Tab-separated table of C-alpha atoms in Angstrom:
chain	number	residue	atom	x	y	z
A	1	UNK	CA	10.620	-4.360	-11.553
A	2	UNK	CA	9.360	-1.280	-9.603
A	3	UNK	CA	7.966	-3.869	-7.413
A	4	UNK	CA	11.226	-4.425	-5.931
A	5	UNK	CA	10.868	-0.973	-3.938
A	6	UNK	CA	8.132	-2.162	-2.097
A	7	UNK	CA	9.973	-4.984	-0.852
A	8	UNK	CA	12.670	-2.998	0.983
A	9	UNK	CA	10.226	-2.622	3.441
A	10	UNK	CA	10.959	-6.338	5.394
A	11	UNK	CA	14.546	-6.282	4.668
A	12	UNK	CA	17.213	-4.976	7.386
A	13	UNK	CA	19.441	-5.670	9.995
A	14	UNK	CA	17.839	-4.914	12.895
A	15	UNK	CA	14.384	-5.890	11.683
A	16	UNK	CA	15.349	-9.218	9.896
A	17	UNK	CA	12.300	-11.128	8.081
A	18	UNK	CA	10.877	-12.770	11.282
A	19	UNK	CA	10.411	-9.530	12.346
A	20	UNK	CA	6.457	-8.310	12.167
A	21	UNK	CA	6.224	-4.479	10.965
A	22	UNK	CA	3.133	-2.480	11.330
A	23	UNK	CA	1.916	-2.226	7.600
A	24	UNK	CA	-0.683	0.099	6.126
A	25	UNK	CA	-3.504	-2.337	4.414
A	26	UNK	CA	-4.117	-2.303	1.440
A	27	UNK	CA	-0.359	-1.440	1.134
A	28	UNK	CA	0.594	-5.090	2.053
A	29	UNK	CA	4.043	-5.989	1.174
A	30	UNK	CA	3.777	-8.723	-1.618
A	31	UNK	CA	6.641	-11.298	-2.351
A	32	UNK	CA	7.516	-11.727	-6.165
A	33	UNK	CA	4.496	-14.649	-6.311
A	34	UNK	CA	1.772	-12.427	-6.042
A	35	UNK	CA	-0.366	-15.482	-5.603
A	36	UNK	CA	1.187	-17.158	-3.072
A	37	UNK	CA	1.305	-14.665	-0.675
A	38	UNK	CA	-1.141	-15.639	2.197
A	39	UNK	CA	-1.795	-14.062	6.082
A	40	UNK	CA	-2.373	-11.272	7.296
A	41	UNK	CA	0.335	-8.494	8.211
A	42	UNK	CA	0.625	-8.132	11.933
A	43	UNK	CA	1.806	-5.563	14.305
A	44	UNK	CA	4.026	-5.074	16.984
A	45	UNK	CA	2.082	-6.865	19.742
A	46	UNK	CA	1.243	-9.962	17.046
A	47	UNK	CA	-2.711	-8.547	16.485
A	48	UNK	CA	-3.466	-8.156	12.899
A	49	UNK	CA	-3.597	-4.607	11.558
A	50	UNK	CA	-6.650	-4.828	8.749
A	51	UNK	CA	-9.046	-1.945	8.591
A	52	UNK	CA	-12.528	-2.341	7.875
A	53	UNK	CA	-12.509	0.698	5.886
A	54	UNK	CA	-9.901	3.508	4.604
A	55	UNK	CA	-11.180	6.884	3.933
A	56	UNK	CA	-8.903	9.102	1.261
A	57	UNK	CA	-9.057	12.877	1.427
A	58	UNK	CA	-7.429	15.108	-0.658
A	59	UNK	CA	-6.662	18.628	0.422
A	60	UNK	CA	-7.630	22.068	-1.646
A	61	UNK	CA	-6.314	25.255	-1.335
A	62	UNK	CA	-10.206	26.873	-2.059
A	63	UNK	CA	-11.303	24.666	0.644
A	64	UNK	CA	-10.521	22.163	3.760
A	65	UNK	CA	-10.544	19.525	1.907
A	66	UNK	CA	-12.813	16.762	-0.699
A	67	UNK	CA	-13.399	13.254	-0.651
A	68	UNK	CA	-11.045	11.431	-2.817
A	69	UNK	CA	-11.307	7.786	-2.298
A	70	UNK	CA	-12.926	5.314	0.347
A	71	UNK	CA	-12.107	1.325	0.633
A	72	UNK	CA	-14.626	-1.003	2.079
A	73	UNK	CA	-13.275	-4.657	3.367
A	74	UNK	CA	-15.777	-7.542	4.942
A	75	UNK	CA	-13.987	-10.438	6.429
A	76	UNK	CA	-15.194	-14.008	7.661
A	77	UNK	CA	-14.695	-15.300	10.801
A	78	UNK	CA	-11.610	-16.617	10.113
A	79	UNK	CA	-10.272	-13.024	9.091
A	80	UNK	CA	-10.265	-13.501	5.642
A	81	UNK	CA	-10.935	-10.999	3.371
A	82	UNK	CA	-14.557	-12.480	1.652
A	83	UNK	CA	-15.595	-8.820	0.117
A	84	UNK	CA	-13.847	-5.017	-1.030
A	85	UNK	CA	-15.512	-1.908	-2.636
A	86	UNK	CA	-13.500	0.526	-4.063
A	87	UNK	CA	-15.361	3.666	-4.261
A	88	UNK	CA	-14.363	6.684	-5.805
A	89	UNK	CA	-15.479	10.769	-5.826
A	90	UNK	CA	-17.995	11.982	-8.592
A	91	UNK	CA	-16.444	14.546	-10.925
A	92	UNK	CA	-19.627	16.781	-10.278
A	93	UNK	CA	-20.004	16.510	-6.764
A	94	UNK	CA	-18.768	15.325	-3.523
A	95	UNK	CA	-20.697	11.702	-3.836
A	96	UNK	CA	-18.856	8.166	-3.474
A	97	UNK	CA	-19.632	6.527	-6.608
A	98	UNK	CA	-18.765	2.483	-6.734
A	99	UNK	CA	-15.931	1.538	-8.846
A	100	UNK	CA	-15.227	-1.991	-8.012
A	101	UNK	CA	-16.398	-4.416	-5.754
A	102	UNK	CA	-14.113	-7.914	-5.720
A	103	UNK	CA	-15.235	-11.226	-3.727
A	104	UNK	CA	-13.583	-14.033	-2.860
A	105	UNK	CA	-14.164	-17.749	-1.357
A	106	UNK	CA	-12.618	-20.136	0.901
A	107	UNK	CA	-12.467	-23.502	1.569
A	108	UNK	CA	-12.773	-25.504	4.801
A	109	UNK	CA	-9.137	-25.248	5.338
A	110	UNK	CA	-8.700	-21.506	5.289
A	111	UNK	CA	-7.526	-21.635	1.480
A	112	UNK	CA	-8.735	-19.180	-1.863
A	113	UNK	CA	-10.465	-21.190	-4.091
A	114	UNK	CA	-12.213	-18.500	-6.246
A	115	UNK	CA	-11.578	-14.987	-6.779
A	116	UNK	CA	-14.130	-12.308	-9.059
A	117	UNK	CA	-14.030	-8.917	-10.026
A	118	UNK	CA	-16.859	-6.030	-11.181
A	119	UNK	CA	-16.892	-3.072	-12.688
A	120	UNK	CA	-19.249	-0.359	-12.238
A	121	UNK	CA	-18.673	2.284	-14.514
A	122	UNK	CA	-20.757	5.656	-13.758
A	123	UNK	CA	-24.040	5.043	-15.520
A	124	UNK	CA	-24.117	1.349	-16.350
A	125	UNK	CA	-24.515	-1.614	-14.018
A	126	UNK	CA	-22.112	-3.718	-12.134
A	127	UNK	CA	-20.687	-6.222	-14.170
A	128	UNK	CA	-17.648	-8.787	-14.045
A	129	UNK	CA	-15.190	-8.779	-15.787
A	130	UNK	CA	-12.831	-11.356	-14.475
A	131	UNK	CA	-12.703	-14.288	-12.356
A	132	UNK	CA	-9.870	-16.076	-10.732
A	133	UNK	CA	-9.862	-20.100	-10.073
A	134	UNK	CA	-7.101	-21.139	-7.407
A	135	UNK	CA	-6.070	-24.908	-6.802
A	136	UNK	CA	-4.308	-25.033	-3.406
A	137	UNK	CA	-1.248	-26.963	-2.763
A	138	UNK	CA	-2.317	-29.960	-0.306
A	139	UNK	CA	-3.101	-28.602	2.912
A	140	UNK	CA	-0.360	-25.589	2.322
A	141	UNK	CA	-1.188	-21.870	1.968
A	142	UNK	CA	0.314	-22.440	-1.700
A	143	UNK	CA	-1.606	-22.581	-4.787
A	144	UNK	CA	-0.171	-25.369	-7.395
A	145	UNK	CA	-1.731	-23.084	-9.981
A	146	UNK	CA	-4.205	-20.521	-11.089
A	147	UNK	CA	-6.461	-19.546	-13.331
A	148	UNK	CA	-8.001	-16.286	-14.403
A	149	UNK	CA	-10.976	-15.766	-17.070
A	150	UNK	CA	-12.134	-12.276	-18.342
A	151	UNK	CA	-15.062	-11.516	-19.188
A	152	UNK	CA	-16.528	-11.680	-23.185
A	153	UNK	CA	-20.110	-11.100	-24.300
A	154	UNK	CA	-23.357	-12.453	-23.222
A	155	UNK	CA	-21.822	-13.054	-19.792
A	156	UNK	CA	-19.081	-15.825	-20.949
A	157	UNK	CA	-16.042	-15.968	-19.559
A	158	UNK	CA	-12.681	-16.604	-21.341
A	159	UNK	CA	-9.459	-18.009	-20.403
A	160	UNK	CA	-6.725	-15.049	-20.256
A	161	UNK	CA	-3.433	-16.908	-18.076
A	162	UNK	CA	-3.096	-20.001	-16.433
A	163	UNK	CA	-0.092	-19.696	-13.868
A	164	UNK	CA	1.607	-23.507	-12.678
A	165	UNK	CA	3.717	-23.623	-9.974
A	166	UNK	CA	6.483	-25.925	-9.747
A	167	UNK	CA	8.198	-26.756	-6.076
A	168	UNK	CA	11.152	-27.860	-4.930
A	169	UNK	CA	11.873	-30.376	-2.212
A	170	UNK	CA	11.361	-27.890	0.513
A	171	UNK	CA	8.221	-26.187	-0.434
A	172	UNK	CA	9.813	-23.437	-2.146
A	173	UNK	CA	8.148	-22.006	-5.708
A	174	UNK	CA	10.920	-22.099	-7.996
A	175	UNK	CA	9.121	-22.411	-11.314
A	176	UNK	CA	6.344	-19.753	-12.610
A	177	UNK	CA	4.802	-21.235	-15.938
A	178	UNK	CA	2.443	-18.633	-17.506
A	179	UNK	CA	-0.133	-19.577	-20.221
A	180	UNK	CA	-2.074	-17.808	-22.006
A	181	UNK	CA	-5.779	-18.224	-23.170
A	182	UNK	CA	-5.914	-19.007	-26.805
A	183	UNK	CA	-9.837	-19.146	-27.548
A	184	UNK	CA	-10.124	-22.834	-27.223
A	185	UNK	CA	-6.524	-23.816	-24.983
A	186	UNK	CA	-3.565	-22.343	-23.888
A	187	UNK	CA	-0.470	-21.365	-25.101
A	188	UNK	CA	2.769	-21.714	-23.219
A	189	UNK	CA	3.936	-17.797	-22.563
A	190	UNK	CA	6.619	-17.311	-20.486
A	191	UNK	CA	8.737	-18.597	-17.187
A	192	UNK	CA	10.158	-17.377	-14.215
A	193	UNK	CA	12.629	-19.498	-12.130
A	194	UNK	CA	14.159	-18.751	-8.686
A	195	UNK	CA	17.454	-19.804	-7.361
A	196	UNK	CA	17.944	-20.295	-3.859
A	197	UNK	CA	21.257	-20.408	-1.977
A	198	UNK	CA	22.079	-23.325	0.442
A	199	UNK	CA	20.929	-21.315	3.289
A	200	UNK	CA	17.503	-20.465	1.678
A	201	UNK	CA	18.000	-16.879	0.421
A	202	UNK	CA	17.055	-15.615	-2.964
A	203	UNK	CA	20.632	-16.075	-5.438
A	204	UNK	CA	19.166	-15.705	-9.015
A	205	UNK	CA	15.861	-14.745	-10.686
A	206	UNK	CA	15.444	-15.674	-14.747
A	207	UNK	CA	13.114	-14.472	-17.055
A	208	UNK	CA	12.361	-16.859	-19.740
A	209	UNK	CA	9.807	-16.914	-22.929
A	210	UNK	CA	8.795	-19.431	-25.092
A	211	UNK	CA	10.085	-19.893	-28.498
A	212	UNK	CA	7.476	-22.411	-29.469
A	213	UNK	CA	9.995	-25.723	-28.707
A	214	UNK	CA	11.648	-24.587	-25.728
A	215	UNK	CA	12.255	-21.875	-22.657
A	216	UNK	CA	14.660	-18.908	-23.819
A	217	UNK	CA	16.166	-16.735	-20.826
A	218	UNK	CA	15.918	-13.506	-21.482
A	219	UNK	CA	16.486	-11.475	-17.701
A	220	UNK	CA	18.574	-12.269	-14.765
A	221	UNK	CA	18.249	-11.111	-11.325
A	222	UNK	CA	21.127	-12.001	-8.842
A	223	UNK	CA	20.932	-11.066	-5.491
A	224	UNK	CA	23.692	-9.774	-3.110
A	225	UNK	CA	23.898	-10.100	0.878
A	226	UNK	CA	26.371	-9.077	3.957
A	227	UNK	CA	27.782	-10.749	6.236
A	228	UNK	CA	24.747	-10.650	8.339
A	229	UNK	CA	22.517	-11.644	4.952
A	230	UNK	CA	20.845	-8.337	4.480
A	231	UNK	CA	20.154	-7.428	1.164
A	232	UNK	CA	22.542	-5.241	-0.237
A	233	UNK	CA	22.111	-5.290	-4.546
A	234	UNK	CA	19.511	-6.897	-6.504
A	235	UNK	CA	21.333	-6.510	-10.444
A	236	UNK	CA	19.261	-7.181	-13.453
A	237	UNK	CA	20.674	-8.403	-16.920
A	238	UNK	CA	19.249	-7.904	-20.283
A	239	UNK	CA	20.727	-10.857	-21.605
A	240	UNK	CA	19.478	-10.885	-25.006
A	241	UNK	CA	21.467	-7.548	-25.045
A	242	UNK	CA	23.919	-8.573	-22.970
A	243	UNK	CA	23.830	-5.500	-21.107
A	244	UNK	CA	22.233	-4.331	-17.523
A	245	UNK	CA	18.898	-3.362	-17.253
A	246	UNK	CA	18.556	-2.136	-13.819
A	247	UNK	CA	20.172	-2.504	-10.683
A	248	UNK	CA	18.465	-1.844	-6.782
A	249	UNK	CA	21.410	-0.751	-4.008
A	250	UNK	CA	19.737	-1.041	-0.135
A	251	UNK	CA	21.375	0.917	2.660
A	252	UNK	CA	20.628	0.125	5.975
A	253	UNK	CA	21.117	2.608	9.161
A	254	UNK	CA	20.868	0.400	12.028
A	255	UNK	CA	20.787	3.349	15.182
A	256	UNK	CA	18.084	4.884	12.710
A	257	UNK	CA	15.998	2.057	12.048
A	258	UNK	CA	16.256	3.187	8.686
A	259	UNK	CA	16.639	1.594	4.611
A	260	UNK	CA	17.375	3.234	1.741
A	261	UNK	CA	17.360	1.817	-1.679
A	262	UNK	CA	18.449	3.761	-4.943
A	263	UNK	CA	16.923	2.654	-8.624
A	264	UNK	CA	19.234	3.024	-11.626
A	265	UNK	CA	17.780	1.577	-15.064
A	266	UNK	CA	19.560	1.265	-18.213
A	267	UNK	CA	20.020	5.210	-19.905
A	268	UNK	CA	20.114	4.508	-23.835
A	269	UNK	CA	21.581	8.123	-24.362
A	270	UNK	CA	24.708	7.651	-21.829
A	271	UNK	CA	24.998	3.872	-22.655
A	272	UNK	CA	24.886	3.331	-18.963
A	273	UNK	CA	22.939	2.900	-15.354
A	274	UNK	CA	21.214	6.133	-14.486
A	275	UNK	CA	19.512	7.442	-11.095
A	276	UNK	CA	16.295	7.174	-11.517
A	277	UNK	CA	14.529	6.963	-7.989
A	278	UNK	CA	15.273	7.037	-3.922
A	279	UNK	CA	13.197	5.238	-1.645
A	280	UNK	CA	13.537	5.631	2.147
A	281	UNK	CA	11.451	3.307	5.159
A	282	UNK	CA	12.189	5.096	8.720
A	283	UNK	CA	10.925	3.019	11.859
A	284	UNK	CA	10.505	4.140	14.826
A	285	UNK	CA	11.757	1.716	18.120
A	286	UNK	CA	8.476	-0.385	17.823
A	287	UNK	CA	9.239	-1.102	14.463
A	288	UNK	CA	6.269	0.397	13.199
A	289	UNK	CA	6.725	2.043	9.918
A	290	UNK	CA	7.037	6.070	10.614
A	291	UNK	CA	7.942	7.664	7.279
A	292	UNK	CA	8.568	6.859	3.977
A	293	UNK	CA	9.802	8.839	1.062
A	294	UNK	CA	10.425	8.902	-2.711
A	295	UNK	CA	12.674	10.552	-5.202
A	296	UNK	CA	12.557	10.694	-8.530
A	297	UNK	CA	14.989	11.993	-11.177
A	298	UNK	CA	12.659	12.495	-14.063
A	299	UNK	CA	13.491	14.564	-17.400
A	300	UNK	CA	13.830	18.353	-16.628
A	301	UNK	CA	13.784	18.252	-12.714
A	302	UNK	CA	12.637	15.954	-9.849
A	303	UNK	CA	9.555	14.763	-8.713
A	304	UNK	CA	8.812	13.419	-4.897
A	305	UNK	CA	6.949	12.342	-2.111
A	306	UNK	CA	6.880	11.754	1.360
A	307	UNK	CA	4.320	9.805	3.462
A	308	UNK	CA	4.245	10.271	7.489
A	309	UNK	CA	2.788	7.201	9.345
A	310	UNK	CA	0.756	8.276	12.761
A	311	UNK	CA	0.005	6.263	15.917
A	312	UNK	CA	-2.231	8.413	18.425
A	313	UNK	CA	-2.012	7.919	21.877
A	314	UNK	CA	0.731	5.157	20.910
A	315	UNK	CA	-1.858	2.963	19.071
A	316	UNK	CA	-0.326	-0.431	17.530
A	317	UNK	CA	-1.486	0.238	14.062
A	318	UNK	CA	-1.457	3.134	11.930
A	319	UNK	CA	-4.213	5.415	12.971
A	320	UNK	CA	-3.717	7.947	9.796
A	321	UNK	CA	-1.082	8.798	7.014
A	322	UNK	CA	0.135	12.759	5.873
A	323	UNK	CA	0.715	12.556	2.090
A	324	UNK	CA	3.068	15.636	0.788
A	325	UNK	CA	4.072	16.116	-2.871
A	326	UNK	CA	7.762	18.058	-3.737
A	327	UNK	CA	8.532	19.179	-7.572
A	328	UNK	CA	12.480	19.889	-6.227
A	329	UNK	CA	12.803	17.314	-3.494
A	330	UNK	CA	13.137	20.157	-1.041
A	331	UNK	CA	10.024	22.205	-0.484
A	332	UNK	CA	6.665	19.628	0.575
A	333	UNK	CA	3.164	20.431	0.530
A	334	UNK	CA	1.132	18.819	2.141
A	335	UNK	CA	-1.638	16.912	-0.519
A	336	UNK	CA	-3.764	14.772	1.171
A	337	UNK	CA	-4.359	12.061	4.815
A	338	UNK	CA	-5.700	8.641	4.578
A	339	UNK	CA	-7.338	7.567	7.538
A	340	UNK	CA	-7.638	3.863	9.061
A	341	UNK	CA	-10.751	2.639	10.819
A	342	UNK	CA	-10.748	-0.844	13.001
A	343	UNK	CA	-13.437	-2.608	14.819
A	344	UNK	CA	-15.802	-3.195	12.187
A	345	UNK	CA	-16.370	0.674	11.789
A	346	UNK	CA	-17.141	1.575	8.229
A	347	UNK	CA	-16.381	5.071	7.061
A	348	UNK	CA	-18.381	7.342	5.436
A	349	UNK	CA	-17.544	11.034	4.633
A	350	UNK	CA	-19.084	13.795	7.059
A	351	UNK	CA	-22.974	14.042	5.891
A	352	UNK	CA	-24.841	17.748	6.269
A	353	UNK	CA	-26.930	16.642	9.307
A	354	UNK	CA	-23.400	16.102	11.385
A	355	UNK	CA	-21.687	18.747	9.937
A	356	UNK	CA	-24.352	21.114	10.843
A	357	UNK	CA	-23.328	19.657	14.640
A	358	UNK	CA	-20.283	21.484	14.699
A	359	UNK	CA	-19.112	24.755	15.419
A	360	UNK	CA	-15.408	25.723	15.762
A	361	UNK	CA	-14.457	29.476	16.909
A	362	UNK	CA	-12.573	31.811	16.759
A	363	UNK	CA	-10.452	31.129	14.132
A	364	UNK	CA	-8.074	32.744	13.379
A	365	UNK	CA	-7.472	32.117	17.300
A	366	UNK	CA	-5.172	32.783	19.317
A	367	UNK	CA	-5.010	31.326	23.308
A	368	UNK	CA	-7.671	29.114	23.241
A	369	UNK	CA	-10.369	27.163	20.605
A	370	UNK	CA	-14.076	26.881	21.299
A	371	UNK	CA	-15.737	23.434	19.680
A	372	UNK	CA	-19.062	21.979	19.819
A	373	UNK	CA	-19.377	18.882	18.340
A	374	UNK	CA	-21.877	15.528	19.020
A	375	UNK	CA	-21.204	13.852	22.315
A	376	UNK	CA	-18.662	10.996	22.394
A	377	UNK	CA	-16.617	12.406	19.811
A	378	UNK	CA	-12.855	12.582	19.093
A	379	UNK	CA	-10.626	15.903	18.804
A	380	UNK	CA	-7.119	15.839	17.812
A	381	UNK	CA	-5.176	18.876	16.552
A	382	UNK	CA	-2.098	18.448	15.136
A	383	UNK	CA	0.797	19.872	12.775
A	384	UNK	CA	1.711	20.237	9.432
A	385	UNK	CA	3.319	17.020	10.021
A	386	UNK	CA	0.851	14.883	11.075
A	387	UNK	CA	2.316	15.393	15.404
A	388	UNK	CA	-0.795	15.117	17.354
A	389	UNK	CA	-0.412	18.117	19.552
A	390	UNK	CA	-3.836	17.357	21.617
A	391	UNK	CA	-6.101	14.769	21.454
A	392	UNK	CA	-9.485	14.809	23.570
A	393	UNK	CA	-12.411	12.369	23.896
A	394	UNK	CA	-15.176	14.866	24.252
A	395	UNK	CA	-18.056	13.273	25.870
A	396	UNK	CA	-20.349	16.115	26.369
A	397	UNK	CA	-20.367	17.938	23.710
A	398	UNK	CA	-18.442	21.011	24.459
A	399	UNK	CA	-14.410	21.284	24.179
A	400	UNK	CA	-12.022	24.178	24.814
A	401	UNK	CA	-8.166	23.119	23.758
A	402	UNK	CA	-5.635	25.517	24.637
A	403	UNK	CA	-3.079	27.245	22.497
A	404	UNK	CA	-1.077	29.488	24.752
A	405	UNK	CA	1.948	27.354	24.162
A	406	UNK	CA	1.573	26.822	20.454
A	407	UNK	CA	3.134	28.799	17.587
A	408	UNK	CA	1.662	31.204	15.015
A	409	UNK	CA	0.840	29.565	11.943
A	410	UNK	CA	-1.389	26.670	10.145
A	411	UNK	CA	-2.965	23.730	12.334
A	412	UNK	CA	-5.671	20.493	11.287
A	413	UNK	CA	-8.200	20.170	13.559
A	414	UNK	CA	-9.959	16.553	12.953
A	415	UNK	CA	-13.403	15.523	14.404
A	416	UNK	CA	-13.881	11.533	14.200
A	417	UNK	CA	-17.844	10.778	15.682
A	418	UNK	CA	-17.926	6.500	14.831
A	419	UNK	CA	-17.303	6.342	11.300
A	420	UNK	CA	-17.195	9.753	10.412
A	421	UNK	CA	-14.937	12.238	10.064
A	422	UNK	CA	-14.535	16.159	9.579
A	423	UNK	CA	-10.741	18.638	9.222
A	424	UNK	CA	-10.700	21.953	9.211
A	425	UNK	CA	-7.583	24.162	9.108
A	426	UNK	CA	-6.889	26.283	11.857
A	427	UNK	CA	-5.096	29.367	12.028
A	428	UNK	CA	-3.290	29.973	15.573
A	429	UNK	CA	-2.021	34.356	15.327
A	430	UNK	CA	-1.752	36.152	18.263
A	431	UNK	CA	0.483	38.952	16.902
């Protein structure tokens, strides 16, 4: 159901769902069929904003920062996604270690036909573990149903679910049919059904299992809409306990470019809805996403984050996000950036031979910074909240940025050479 947050994101009034938003990859907006959901997410000016790479860094109070995470993408000429490596940081050092590494294959028409997954856990091999078959509706970007197989011993794979797909008469999924892999068939499982209103909007959701003769509904969604068929409730039924289970309220702040939605799930102590979590979308006039923000009301306080989206030198797609953590909702530290790389430009994290490049003085500084870096590389310098206060192609080497105008306190400085990248922190203090 937490799925349902994400959503928010293409739902408003003044950014209706024609409307193309500038979305962070691999934090693509999925509808409730997960395998349905086809093409690329584009950006303001209708190009499609998919990195080749994303490069994760966590930030240390000891130090700068450490390499947290790095995802790898390879695409086919057609732009679909063929390859991804998911790498993550080794618990003794600062080395990428591969985690996963998915593949996929298309058809002549553009459509998924197969889908794998391996595993490489540290000190064994890479081996798969499950593989998806996908049987594509005609010549649609639907799938009339799926399969996926996991993997058993001596290589074999197994059935786990079969997914069927039922249609209505215009194209629209309105059965889900899960099976489940029973050694030597499959079982029938469970069923989703969508209503649609006569207009073509979302009216009901059912959850539905099977009894071993027939379909029993267990959950109901209904959706709610305005007057100019927004969003406005999504309410969830238990109906085997004839009770609610969870209910979604979206705001929307149209001068802002702004939606909120609040989560309340069923409280068993209070015998009632309770607030559990806030989610906020700001965009900025390009309707490119600019900040999010969570809430949560947990037991014995609140948890929360916040998530700044940044656009150098007004780029169309997110260039780099600011991750901060809260444990009161009011005070944020900043945890971590997650930086975007386009143009078939493959991060890596900053090797010794480039670091030893660089040299960044004085700092603590006060009216000006001295930094020699590689030639042809990128400077920005910005805030604790991700504002690019100067940006400079340096193309000789040698860089001076001036801080007479800035304040005292704590600055990034970030070095980008190709597919690299280096922070450091800088202190401006000229008392």
């Amino acid at each position: 159901m937490f799925n349902l947050l994400v959503f928010t994101a293409f739902v408003g009034k003044s950014f209706g769902q024609n409307d193309q938003l500038s979305i962070p990859h691999p934090f693509k907006m999925f509808s409730q069929n997960t395998e349905n959901q086809v093409g690329p997410v584009t950006d303001r000016s209708g190009a499609t904003c998919v990195p080749d790479s994303i490069l994760y860094f966590q930030y240390k109070t000891a130090n700068d920062s450490t390499i947290g995470n790095k995802w790898v993408y390879q695409y086919d000429s057609k732009g679909n996604e063929v390859k991804f490596w998911r790498y993550q940081k080794s618990a003794t050092n600062d080395d990428l270690l591969l985690l996963t590494f998915d593949s996929a294959i298309y058809n002549s028409q553009n459509q998924k036909i197969f889908s794998q997954r391996a595993d490489n856990p540290p000190g064994t091999t890479l081996t798969y573990v499950s593989q998806t078959v996908y049987f594509p509706r005609g010549n649609s970007s639907f799938n009339d149903s799926t399969i996926r197989k996991t993997a058993i011993n001596n290589g074999n794979f197994d059935n786990e679910t079969k997914m069927i797909y039922v249609f209505d008469g215009n194209e629209r999924v309105v059965k889900q049919i899960e099976h489940l892999g029973n050694g030597t068939g499959w079982d029938i499982n469970s069923m989703i059904e969508t209503v649609f209103t006569i207009d073509g909007k979302i009216d009901s959701i059912f959850n539905s299992s099977w009894n071993g003769q027939k379909f029993v509904r267990f959950g109901q969604s209904k959706y709610s809409y305005d007057a100019q068929d927004s969003l406005i409730l999504i309410f969830h039924t238990d109906l085997d306990k004839n009770r609610p289970s969870f209910k979604v309220v979206f705001n929307y702040h149209l001068v802002a470019n702004s939606v909120k939605n609040e989560l309340s799930v069923w409280d068993d102590f209070t015998q009632g809805l309770k607030l559990y979590s806030q989610n906020w979308f700001d965009y900025d006039d390009e309707k490119r996403l600019e900040f999010t923000q969570q809430l949560y009301h947990i037991i014995g306080g609140i948890s929360a984050g916040r998530q700044v989206y940044n656009y150098p030198n007004n780029a169309d797609c997110v260039q780099f996000i600011n991750n901060y953590g809260s444990s009161d909702g009011l005070a944020f530290n900043f945890s971590s950036r997650i930086f975007y790389y386009y143009g078939n430009i493959i991060a890596t994290k900053h090797p010794a031979g480039w670091q030893n490049q660089i040299s960044i003085s004085p700092n603590p500084a006060t009216d000006f910074l001295k930094i020699q870096t590689p030639e042809n590389t990128r400077i920005q310098l910005t805030d604790l909240a991700g504002k690019t206060l100067r940006s400079i192609q340096n193309t000789n080497g040698q860089t001076e940025i001036n801080l007479e105008n800035l304040p005292d306190g704590l600055y990034f400085l970030i070095l980008m050479h190709g597919g690299l990248v280096f922070f450091k922190k800088i202190v401006v203090s000229k008392n």
